[in-house]
Amino acid sequence: NQHGFVPYKWPKPGAEEPVDKISYVVGISGWDWIVGSGVYIDNIDDIFAYQRNLSLLISFVVIIVISFVQKGLRKIWRRQLR
């Protein structure tokens, strides 16, 4: 059996021009079949951008929360040291 990734352009519903797509295909010898499945590259880019932005937002919120907690703890420690 032959198999591999195949990059190509394909019309995407809602798009005016064909867009980049990559598929993984498997050739089935004896039947002369090719079976495969693919994804549009722009969908992967969109998902990656969403995940990146979400991670940055969560990181920012965590940093802010840690800053406030640290500031509060610093006040408590200063009071105890007096």
Coordinates of N, CA, C and O in Angstrom, one line a residue:
N1 N 0.8 -1.2 0.0 CA 0.0 0.0 0.0 C 0.9 1.3 0.0 O 1.8 1.4 0.8
Q2 N 0.5 2.2 -0.9 CA 1.2 3.5 -0.9 C 0.4 4.5 -0.1 O -0.8 4.4 0.0
H3 N 1.1 5.4 0.6 CA 0.4 6.4 1.5 C 1.3 7.6 1.6 O 2.5 7.6 1.4
G4 N 0.7 8.7 2.0 CA 1.4 9.9 2.2 C 0.6 11.2 2.2 O -0.7 11.1 2.0
F5 N 1.2 12.3 2.5 CA 0.5 13.6 2.5 C 0.6 14.2 1.1 O 1.6 14.1 0.5
V6 N -0.5 14.8 0.8 CA -0.6 15.5 -0.5 C -1.1 16.9 -0.4 O -2.2 17.1 0.0
P7 N -0.3 17.9 -0.7 CA -0.7 19.3 -0.6 C -1.3 19.7 -2.0 O -0.8 19.3 -3.0
Y8 N -2.4 20.5 -2.0 CA -3.0 20.9 -3.2 C -4.0 22.1 -2.9 O -4.1 22.4 -1.8
K9 N -4.5 22.6 -3.9 CA -5.5 23.7 -3.8 C -6.9 23.1 -4.1 O -7.0 22.3 -5.0
W10 N -7.9 23.5 -3.4 CA -9.3 23.0 -3.5 C -10.3 24.0 -3.2 O -10.1 24.8 -2.3
P11 N -11.4 24.1 -4.0 CA -12.4 25.1 -3.7 C -13.0 24.8 -2.3 O -13.4 23.7 -2.0
K12 N -13.0 25.9 -1.5 CA -13.6 25.8 -0.1 C -15.0 26.5 -0.2 O -15.1 27.5 -0.8
P13 N -16.0 25.8 0.4 CA -17.3 26.5 0.4 C -17.2 27.9 1.0 O -16.7 28.1 2.0
G14 N -17.7 28.8 0.2 CA -17.7 30.2 0.7 C -16.5 31.0 0.2 O -16.5 32.2 0.3
A15 N -15.5 30.4 -0.4 CA -14.3 31.1 -0.9 C -14.5 31.3 -2.4 O -15.0 30.4 -3.1
E16 N -13.9 32.4 -2.9 CA -14.0 32.6 -4.3 C -12.9 31.9 -5.1 O -13.2 31.4 -6.2
E17 N -11.8 31.7 -4.5 CA -10.7 31.0 -5.1 C -10.4 29.7 -4.4 O -10.6 29.6 -3.2
P18 N -9.8 28.7 -5.1 CA -9.3 27.5 -4.4 C -8.3 27.9 -3.3 O -7.5 28.8 -3.5
V19 N -8.3 27.2 -2.2 CA -7.3 27.5 -1.1 C -6.5 26.3 -0.8 O -6.8 25.1 -1.3
D20 N -5.4 26.5 -0.1 CA -4.5 25.4 0.2 C -5.2 24.3 1.1 O -5.9 24.7 2.1
K21 N -4.9 23.1 0.8 CA -5.4 22.0 1.6 C -4.3 20.9 1.6 O -3.5 20.8 0.7
I22 N -4.3 20.1 2.7 CA -3.4 19.0 2.7 C -4.2 17.7 3.1 O -5.1 17.8 4.0
S23 N -3.9 16.6 2.5 CA -4.6 15.4 2.8 C -3.7 14.3 3.0 O -2.5 14.3 2.5
Y24 N -4.1 13.3 3.7 CA -3.4 12.1 3.9 C -4.1 11.0 3.1 O -5.3 10.8 3.3
V25 N -3.4 10.4 2.2 CA -4.1 9.4 1.3 C -3.4 8.0 1.4 O -2.2 7.9 1.7
V26 N -4.2 7.0 1.2 CA -3.7 5.6 1.2 C -4.2 5.0 -0.1 O -5.4 5.0 -0.4
G27 N -3.3 4.4 -0.9 CA -3.7 3.7 -2.0 C -3.9 2.2 -1.7 O -3.1 1.6 -1.0
I28 N -5.0 1.7 -2.1 CA -5.3 0.3 -1.8 C -5.1 -0.6 -3.1 O -5.9 -0.5 -4.0
S29 N -4.0 -1.3 -3.1 CA -3.6 -2.1 -4.2 C -4.6 -3.2 -4.4 O -5.2 -3.7 -3.5
G30 N -4.8 -3.6 -5.7 CA -5.7 -4.7 -6.0 C -7.1 -4.1 -6.2 O -7.9 -4.8 -6.9
W31 N -7.5 -3.0 -5.7 CA -8.8 -2.4 -5.9 C -8.7 -1.1 -6.7 O -9.7 -0.6 -7.1
D32 N -7.5 -0.6 -6.9 CA -7.3 0.7 -7.5 C -8.1 1.8 -6.9 O -8.7 2.6 -7.5
W33 N -8.1 1.8 -5.5 CA -8.8 2.8 -4.8 C -7.7 3.7 -4.1 O -6.6 3.3 -3.8
I34 N -8.1 4.9 -3.9 CA -7.3 5.9 -3.1 C -8.3 6.4 -2.0 O -9.4 6.9 -2.4
V35 N -8.0 6.2 -0.8 CA -8.8 6.7 0.3 C -8.0 7.8 1.1 O -6.8 7.6 1.3
G36 N -8.7 8.9 1.4 CA -7.9 9.9 2.1 C -8.9 10.9 2.8 O -10.1 10.8 2.6
S37 N -8.2 11.7 3.6 CA -9.0 12.8 4.3 C -8.1 14.0 4.4 O -6.8 13.8 4.5
G38 N -8.7 15.2 4.3 CA -7.8 16.3 4.3 C -8.4 17.5 5.1 O -9.6 17.4 5.5
V39 N -7.6 18.5 5.3 CA -8.0 19.7 6.0 C -7.5 20.9 5.2 O -6.5 20.9 4.6
Y40 N -8.3 22.0 5.4 CA -7.9 23.3 4.8 C -6.9 23.9 5.7 O -7.1 24.0 6.9
I41 N -5.8 24.4 5.1 CA -4.7 25.0 5.9 C -5.2 26.2 6.7 O -4.8 26.4 7.8
D42 N -6.1 27.0 6.1 CA -6.5 28.2 6.8 C -7.4 27.9 8.0 O -7.4 28.6 9.0
N43 N -8.0 26.7 8.0 CA -8.7 26.3 9.2 C -7.7 26.0 10.3 O -7.9 26.3 11.5
I44 N -6.6 25.3 10.0 CA -5.6 25.0 11.0 C -5.0 26.3 11.5 O -4.8 26.5 12.7
D45 N -4.7 27.3 10.6 CA -4.2 28.6 11.0 C -5.1 29.3 11.9 O -4.7 29.9 12.9
D46 N -6.4 29.2 11.6 CA -7.4 29.9 12.5 C -7.5 29.3 13.9 O -7.5 30.0 14.9
I47 N -7.4 27.9 13.9 CA -7.4 27.2 15.2 C -6.2 27.5 16.0 O -6.2 27.8 17.2
F48 N -5.0 27.6 15.3 CA -3.8 27.9 16.0 C -3.8 29.3 16.6 O -3.4 29.5 17.7
A49 N -4.3 30.2 15.8 CA -4.4 31.6 16.3 C -5.3 31.7 17.5 O -5.0 32.5 18.4
Y50 N -6.4 31.1 17.4 CA -7.4 31.1 18.6 C -6.7 30.5 19.8 O -6.8 31.1 20.9
Q51 N -6.0 29.4 19.7 CA -5.4 28.7 20.8 C -4.2 29.6 21.4 O -4.1 29.8 22.6
R52 N -3.5 30.3 20.5 CA -2.4 31.2 20.9 C -3.0 32.3 21.7 O -2.5 32.7 22.7
N53 N -4.0 33.0 21.1 CA -4.6 34.1 21.8 C -5.2 33.8 23.1 O -5.1 34.5 24.1
L54 N -5.9 32.6 23.2 CA -6.4 32.1 24.5 C -5.3 31.9 25.5 O -5.5 32.3 26.6
S55 N -4.2 31.3 25.1 CA -3.1 31.0 26.0 C -2.5 32.3 26.5 O -2.2 32.5 27.7
L56 N -2.4 33.3 25.6 CA -1.8 34.6 26.0 C -2.8 35.3 27.0 O -2.3 35.9 28.0
L57 N -4.1 35.2 26.7 CA -5.0 35.9 27.6 C -5.0 35.2 29.0 O -5.0 35.9 30.1
I58 N -5.0 33.9 29.1 CA -4.9 33.2 30.3 C -3.7 33.5 31.1 O -3.7 33.7 32.3
S59 N -2.5 33.5 30.3 CA -1.3 33.9 31.0 C -1.3 35.3 31.6 O -0.8 35.5 32.7
F60 N -1.9 36.2 30.8 CA -2.0 37.6 31.3 C -2.8 37.6 32.6 O -2.4 38.3 33.6
V61 N -3.9 37.0 32.6 CA -4.8 37.0 33.8 C -4.1 36.3 35.0 O -4.1 36.8 36.1
V62 N -3.4 35.2 34.7 CA -2.6 34.6 35.8 C -1.6 35.5 36.4 O -1.4 35.6 37.6
I63 N -0.8 36.2 35.5 CA 0.2 37.1 36.0 C -0.4 38.2 36.8 O 0.1 38.6 37.8
I64 N -1.5 38.8 36.4 CA -2.2 39.8 37.1 C -2.7 39.3 38.5 O -2.4 40.0 39.5
V65 N -3.3 38.1 38.5 CA -3.7 37.5 39.8 C -2.5 37.3 40.7 O -2.6 37.6 41.9
I66 N -1.4 36.7 40.2 CA -0.2 36.5 41.0 C 0.3 37.8 41.5 O 0.7 37.9 42.7
S67 N 0.3 38.9 40.7 CA 0.8 40.2 41.2 C 0.0 40.7 42.3 O 0.5 41.2 43.3
F68 N -1.4 40.6 42.3 CA -2.2 41.0 43.4 C -2.0 40.2 44.6 O -1.9 40.7 45.7
V69 N -1.9 38.9 44.5 CA -1.7 38.0 45.6 C -0.3 38.4 46.2 O -0.2 38.5 47.5
Q70 N 0.7 38.5 45.4 CA 2.0 38.9 45.9 C 2.0 40.2 46.7 O 2.6 40.4 47.7
K71 N 1.3 41.2 46.1 CA 1.2 42.5 46.8 C 0.5 42.4 48.1 O 1.0 43.0 49.1
G72 N -0.5 41.6 48.2 CA -1.3 41.4 49.4 C -0.4 40.7 50.5 O -0.4 41.0 51.6
L73 N 0.3 39.7 50.0 CA 1.2 38.9 50.9 C 2.3 39.8 51.4 O 2.7 39.7 52.6
R74 N 2.8 40.7 50.6 CA 3.9 41.6 51.0 C 3.4 42.5 52.1 O 4.1 42.8 53.1
K75 N 2.2 43.0 52.0 CA 1.6 43.9 53.0 C 1.5 43.1 54.4 O 1.8 43.6 55.4
I76 N 1.1 41.9 54.3 CA 0.9 41.1 55.5 C 2.3 40.8 56.1 O 2.4 41.0 57.3
W77 N 3.3 40.5 55.4 CA 4.6 40.2 55.9 C 5.2 41.5 56.5 O 5.9 41.4 57.5
R78 N 5.0 42.6 55.9 CA 5.5 43.8 56.4 C 4.9 44.1 57.8 O 5.6 44.6 58.7
R79 N 3.6 43.9 57.9 CA 2.9 44.1 59.2 C 3.5 43.2 60.3 O 3.6 43.6 61.4
Q80 N 3.7 41.9 59.9 CA 4.2 41.0 60.9 C 5.7 41.3 61.3 O 6.1 40.9 62.4
L81 N 6.4 41.9 60.4 CA 7.8 42.1 60.7 C 8.0 43.4 61.6 O 9.0 43.6 62.2
R82 N 7.0 44.2 61.7 CA 7.1 45.4 62.6 C 6.9 45.1 64.0 O 6.6 44.4 64.7

